[in-house]
GROMACS .gro file of C-alpha atoms in nm:
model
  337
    1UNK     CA    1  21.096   8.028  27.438
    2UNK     CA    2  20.771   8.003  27.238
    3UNK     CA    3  20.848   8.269  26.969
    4UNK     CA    4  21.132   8.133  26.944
    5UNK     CA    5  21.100   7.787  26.943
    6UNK     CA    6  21.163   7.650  26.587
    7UNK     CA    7  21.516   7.881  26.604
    8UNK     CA    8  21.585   7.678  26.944
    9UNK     CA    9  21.482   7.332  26.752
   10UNK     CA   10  21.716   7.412  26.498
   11UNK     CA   11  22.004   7.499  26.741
   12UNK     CA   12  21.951   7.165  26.950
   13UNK     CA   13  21.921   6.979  26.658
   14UNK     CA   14  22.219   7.122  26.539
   15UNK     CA   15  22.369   6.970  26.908
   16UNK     CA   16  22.258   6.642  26.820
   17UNK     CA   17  22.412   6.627  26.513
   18UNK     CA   18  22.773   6.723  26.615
   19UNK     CA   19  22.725   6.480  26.887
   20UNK     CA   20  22.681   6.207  26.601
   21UNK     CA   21  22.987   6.339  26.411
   22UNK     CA   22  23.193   6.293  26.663
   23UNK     CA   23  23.064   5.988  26.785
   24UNK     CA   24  23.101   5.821  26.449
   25UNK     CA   25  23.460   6.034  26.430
   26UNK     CA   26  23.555   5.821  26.767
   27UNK     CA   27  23.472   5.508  26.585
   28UNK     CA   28  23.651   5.591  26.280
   29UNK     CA   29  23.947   5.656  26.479
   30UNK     CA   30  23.962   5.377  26.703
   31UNK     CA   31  23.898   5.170  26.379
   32UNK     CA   32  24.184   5.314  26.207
   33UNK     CA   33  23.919   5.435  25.893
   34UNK     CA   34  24.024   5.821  25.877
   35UNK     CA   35  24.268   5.825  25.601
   36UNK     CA   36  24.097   5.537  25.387
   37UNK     CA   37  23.987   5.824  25.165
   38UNK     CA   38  24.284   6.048  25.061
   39UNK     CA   39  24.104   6.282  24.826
   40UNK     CA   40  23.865   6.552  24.906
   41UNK     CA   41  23.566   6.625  24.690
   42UNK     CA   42  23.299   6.842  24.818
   43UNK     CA   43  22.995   6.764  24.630
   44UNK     CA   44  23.120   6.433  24.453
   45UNK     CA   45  23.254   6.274  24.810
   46UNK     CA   46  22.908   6.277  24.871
   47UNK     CA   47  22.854   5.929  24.712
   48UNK     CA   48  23.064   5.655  24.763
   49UNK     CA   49  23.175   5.447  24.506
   50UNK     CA   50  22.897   5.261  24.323
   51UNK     CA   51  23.032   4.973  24.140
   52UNK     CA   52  23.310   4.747  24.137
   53UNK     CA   53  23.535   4.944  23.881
   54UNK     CA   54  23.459   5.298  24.082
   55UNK     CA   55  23.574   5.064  24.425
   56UNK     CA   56  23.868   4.947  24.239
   57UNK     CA   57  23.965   5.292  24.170
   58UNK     CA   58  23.915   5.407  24.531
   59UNK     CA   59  24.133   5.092  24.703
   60UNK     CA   60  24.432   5.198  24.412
   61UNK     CA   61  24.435   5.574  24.528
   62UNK     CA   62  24.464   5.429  24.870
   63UNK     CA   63  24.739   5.256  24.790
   64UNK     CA   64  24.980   5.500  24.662
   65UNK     CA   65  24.989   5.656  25.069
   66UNK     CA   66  25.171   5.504  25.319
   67UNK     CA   67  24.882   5.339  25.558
   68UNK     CA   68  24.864   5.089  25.279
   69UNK     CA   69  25.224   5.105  25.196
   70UNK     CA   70  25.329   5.052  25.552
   71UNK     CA   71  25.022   4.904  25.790
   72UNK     CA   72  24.750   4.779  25.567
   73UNK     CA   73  24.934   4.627  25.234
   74UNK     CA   74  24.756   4.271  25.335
   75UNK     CA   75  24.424   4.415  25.221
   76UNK     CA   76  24.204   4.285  25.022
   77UNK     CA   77  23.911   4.498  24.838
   78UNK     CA   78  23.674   4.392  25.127
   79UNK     CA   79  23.861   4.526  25.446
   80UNK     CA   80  23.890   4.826  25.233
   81UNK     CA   81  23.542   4.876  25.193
   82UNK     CA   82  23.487   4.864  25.551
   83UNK     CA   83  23.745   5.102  25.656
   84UNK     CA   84  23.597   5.327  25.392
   85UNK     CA   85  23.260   5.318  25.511
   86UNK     CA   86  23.328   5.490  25.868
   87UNK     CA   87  23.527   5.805  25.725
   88UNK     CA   88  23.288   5.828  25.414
   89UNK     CA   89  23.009   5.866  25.686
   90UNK     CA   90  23.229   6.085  25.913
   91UNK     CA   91  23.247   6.311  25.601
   92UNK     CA   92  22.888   6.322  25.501
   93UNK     CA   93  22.723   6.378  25.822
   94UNK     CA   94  22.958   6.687  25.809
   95UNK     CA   95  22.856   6.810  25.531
   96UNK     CA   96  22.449   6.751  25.646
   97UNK     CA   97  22.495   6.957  25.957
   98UNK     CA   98  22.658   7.226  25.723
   99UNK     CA   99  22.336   7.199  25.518
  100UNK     CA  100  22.185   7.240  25.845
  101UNK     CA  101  22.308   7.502  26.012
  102UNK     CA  102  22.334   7.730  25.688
  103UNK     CA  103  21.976   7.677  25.542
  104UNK     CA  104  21.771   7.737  25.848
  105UNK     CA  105  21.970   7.986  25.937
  106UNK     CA  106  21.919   8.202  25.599
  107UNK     CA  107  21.547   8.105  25.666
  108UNK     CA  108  21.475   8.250  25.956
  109UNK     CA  109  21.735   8.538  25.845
  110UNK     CA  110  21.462   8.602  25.595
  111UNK     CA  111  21.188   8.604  25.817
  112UNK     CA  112  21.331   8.813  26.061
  113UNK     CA  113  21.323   8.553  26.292
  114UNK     CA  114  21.651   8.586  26.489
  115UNK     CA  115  21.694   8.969  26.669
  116UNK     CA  116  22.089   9.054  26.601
  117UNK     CA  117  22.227   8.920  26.942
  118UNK     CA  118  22.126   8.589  26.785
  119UNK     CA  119  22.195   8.660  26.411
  120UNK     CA  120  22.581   8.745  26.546
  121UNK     CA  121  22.567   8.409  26.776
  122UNK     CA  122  22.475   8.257  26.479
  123UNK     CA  123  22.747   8.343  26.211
  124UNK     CA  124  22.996   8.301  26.498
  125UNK     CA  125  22.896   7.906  26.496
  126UNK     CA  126  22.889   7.879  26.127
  127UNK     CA  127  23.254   7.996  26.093
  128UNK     CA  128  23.343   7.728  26.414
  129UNK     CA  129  23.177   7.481  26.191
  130UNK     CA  130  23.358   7.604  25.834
  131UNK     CA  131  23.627   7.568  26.035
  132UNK     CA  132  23.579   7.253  26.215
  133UNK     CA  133  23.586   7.104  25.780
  134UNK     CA  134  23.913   7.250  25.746
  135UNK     CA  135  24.000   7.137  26.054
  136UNK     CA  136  23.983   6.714  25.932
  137UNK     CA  137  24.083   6.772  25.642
  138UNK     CA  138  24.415   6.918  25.773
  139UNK     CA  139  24.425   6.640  25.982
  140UNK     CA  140  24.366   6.379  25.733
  141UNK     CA  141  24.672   6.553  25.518
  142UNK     CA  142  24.945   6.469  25.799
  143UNK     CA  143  24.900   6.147  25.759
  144UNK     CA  144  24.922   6.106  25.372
  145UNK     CA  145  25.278   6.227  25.355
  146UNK     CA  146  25.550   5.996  25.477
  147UNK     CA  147  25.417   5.812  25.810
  148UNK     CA  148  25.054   5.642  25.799
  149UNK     CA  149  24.925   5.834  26.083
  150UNK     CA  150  24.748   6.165  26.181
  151UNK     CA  151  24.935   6.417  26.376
  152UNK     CA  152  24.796   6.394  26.713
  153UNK     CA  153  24.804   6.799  26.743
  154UNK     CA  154  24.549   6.840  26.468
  155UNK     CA  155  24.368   6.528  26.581
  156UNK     CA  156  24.335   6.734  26.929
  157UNK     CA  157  24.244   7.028  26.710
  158UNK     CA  158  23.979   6.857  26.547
  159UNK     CA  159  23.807   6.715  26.811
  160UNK     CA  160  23.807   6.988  27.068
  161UNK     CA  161  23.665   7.201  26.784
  162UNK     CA  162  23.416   6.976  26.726
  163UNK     CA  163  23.326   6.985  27.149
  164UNK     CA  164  23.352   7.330  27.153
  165UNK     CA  165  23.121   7.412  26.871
  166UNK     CA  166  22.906   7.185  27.028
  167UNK     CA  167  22.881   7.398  27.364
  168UNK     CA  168  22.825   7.697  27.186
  169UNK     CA  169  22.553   7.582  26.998
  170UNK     CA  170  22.401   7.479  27.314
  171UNK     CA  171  22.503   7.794  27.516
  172UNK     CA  172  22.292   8.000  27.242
  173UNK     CA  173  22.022   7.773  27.240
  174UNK     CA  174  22.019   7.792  27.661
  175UNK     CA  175  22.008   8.205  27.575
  176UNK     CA  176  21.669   8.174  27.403
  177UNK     CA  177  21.525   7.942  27.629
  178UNK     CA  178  21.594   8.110  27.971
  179UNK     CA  179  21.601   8.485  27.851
  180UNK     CA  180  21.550   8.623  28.148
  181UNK     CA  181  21.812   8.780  28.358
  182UNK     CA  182  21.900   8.726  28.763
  183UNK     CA  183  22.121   8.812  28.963
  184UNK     CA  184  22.436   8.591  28.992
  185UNK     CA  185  22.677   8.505  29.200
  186UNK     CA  186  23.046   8.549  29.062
  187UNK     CA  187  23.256   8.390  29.280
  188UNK     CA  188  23.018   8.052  29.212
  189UNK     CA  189  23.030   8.161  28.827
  190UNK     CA  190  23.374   8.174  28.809
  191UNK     CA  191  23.437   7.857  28.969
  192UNK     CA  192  23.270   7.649  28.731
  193UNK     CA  193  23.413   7.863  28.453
  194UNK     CA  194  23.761   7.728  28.567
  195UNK     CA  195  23.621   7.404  28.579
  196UNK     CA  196  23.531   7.423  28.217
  197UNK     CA  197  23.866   7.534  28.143
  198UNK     CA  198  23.976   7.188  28.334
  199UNK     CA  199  23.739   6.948  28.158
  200UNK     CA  200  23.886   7.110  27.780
  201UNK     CA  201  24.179   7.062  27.909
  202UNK     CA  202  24.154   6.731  27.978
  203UNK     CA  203  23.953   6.666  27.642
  204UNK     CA  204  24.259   6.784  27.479
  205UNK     CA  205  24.482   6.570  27.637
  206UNK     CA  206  24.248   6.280  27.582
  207UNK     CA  207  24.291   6.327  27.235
  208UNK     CA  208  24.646   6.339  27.231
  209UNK     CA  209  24.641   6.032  27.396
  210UNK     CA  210  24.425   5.874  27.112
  211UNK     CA  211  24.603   6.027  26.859
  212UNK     CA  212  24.929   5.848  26.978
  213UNK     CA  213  24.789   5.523  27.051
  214UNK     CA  214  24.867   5.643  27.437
  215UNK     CA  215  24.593   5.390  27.557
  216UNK     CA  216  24.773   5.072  27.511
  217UNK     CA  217  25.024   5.114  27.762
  218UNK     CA  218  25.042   5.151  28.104
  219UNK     CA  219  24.731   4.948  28.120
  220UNK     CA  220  24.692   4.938  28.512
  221UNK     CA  221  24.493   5.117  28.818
  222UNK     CA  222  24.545   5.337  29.002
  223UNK     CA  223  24.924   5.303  28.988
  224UNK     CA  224  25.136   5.301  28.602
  225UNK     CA  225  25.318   5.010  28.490
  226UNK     CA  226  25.521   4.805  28.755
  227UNK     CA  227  25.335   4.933  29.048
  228UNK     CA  228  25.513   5.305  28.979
  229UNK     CA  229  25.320   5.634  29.005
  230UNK     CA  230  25.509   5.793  28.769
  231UNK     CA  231  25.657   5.530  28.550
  232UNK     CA  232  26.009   5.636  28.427
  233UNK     CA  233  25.896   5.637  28.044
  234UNK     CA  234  25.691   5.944  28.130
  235UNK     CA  235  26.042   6.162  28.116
  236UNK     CA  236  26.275   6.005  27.912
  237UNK     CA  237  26.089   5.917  27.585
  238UNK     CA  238  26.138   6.283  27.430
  239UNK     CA  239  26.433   6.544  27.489
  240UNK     CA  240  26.342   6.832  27.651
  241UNK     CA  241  26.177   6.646  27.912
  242UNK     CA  242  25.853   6.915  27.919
  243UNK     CA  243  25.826   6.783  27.535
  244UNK     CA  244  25.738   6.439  27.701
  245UNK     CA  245  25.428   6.545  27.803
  246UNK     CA  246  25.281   6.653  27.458
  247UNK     CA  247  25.457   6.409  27.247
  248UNK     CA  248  25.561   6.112  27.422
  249UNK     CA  249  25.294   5.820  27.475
  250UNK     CA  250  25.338   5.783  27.861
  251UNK     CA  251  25.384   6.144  27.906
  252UNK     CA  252  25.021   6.223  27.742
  253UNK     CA  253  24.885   5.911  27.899
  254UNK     CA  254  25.022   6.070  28.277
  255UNK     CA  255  24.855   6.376  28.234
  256UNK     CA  256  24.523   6.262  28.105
  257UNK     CA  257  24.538   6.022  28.383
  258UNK     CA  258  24.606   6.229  28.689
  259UNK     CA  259  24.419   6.505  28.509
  260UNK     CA  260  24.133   6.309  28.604
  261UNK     CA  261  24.124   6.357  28.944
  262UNK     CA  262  24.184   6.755  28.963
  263UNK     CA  263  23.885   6.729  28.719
  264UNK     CA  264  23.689   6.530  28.966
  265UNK     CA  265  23.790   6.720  29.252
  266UNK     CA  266  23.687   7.047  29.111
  267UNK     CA  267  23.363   6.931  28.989
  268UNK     CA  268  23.354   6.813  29.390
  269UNK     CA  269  23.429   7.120  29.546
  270UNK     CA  270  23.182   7.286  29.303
  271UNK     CA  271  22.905   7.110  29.404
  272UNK     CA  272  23.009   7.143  29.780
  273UNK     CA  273  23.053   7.489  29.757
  274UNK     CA  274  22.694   7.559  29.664
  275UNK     CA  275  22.568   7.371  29.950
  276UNK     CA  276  22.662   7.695  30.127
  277UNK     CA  277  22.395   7.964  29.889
  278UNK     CA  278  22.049   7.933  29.759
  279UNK     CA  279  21.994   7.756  29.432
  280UNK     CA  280  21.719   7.736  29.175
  281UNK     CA  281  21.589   7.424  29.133
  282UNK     CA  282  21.760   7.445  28.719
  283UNK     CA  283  22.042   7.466  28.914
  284UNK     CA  284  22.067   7.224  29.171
  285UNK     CA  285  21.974   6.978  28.856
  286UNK     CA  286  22.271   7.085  28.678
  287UNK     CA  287  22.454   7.048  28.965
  288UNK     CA  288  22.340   6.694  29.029
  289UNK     CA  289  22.351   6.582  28.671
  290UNK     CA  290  22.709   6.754  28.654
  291UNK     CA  291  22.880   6.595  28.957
  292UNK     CA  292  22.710   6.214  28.860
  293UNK     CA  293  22.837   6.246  28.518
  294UNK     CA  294  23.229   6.289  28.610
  295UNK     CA  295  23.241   6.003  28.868
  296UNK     CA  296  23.084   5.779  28.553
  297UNK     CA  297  23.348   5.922  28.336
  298UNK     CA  298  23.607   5.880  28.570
  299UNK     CA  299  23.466   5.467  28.603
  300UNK     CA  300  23.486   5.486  28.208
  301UNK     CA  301  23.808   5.578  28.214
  302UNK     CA  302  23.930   5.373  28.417
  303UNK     CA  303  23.773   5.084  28.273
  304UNK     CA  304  23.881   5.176  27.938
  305UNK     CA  305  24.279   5.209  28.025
  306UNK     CA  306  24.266   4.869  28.218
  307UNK     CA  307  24.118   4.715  27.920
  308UNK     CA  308  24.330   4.852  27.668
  309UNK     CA  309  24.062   5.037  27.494
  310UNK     CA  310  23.845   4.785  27.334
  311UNK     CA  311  23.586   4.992  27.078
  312UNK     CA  312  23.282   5.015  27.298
  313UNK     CA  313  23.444   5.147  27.593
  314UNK     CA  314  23.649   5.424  27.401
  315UNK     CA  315  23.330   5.509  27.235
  316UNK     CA  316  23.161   5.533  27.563
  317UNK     CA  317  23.433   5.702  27.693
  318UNK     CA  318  23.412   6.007  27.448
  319UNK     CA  319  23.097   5.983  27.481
  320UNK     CA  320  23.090   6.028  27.871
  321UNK     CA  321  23.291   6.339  27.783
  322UNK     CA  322  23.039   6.502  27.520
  323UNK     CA  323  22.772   6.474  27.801
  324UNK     CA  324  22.991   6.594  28.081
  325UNK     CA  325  23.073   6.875  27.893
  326UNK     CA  326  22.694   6.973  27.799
  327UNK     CA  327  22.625   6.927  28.166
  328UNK     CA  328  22.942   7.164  28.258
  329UNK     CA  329  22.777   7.384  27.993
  330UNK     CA  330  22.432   7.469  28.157
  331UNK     CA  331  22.554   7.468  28.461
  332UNK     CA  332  22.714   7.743  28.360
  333UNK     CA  333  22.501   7.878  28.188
  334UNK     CA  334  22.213   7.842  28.462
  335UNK     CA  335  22.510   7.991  28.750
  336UNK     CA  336  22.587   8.290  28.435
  337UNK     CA  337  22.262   8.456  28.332
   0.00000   0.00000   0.00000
């Protein structure tokens, strides 16, 4: 860890940061901001507009796509500005963790400061992260073309890009800092790797739901609308029936619902399953942290269906996920090396 501190600095910083993006990406979605801004300049998108006539110029591009045509054509210059502000910020912190990631990272290429397990780690996350840009700006293109919304598979693409990068940034961060190897046991290992494959899973359907506005129905606990389990919406919105369950709003909304508890289950038996072997004390945290962090989630979500997903609780609620997914991650990682 010592010698390679600053490289580990620069890693967790670089954690931080896409926590922030997608944090501020959560509230420019739930504030309907993301395609206020319908051009993309690299360098010149860095500044927003600066004076009235350059804001005047903005709100008329916006209103030759159909969010304005079709949602927002009450707007005034002010609501504008406000919408704009969220995606202009989603943007630029995007392009500051770029900045980040790539000029440290030729630094300490320089200085011969990363050995070549690291230096391949390392140009692995800056293509996620290339490709995390051309990942919004895809999305933001969907919805510029006939209907004034995002398509919720690039939405899901976007976002679970974004959490993935963020675990592999801290995965090769975790490398440095515990270098040395033990021995392991698979079967425990292998658990919790399926339980990471759960927990993406249900990331991605949480985005679907977002990206099809899934929250606002169904708004009731623990059973669906009209006291049902499986409301009848869930299979007859879309034709095939299976096509429900990616495109149709109660469809998504079932699976990220009952989703929920094989999540919490697994994270359960996990954590019950190690009662049985000898853990480190890393590990027992990890496991501690881990299992806490899905029964808050679960709460979260929860709270935020019954509610209808007012802003602060869908923030929170994403937010729950970023950590539970960073706890998933050293578990892991502490369980892997």
């Amino acid at each position: 860890m010592k010698k390679n501190k600053y490289v580990v600095y620069w890693l967790l910083t670089g954690c931080f940061l896409i926590f922030v993006m997608v944090l501020v990406g959560g509230i420019t979605r739930l504030t309907h901001s993301g395609l206020s801004i319908s051009d993309y300049k690299l360098i010149q998108g860095t500044i927003p507009p600066m004076n009235e006539q350059e804001w005047q110029e903005a709100f008329e591009l916006y209103k030759q796509y159909p969010e304005y045509q079709k949602l927002n054509n009450h707007f005034g210059i002010e609501e504008f500005k406000d919408i704009y502000f969220w995606e202009w910020l989603h943007r630029v912190i995007g392009r500051f963790i770029g900045v980040v990631f790539m000029v440290p990272f030729l630094y300490f290429l320089v200085t011969k400061k990363l050995d070549k397990p690291t230096i391949k780690k390392a140009i692995i996350l800056l293509i996620m992260g290339g490709f995390q840009g051309f990942l919004g700006w895809y999305m933001v293109k969907s919805g510029l073309v006939d209907r004034p919304d995002v398509s919720h598979f690039r939405l899901a693409a976007h976002l679970t890009t974004a959490f993935i990068t963020f675990a592999y940034s801290l995965w090769v961060a975790l490398d440095l800092i515990y270098p040395e190897k033990k021995e392991i046991d698979k079967g425990i290992r292998n658990l919790i790797r399926i339980g990471l494959v759960l927990l993406l899973l249900q990331i991605i359907w949480g985005a679907f739901v977002a990206g099809l506005d899934a929250g606002f129905i169904h708004n009731h606990w623990p059973l669906m609308s009209e006291g049902k389990l499986i409301h009848e919406t869930v299979y007859i919105e879309q034709q095939p029936v299976i096509k429900n369950f990616f495109e149709g709003k109660s469809g998504v909304q079932f699976i990220h619902r009952y989703l929920a508890y094989v999540v919490v289950g697994f994270i359960a038996l996990i954590w019950f399953k190690t009662r049985k072997i000898s853990t480190t004390p890393l590990q027992e945290k990890g496991l501690k942290v881990l299992l806490a962090l899905v029964f808050v989630q679960f709460l979260l979500g929860v709270l935020t269906l019954i509610y209808a997903v007012p802003l602060w609780l869908g923030i929170a609620h994403q937010i729950g996920a970023f950590f539970l997914l960073a706890a998933m991650t050293f578990t892991l990682h502490r369980f892997a090396k």
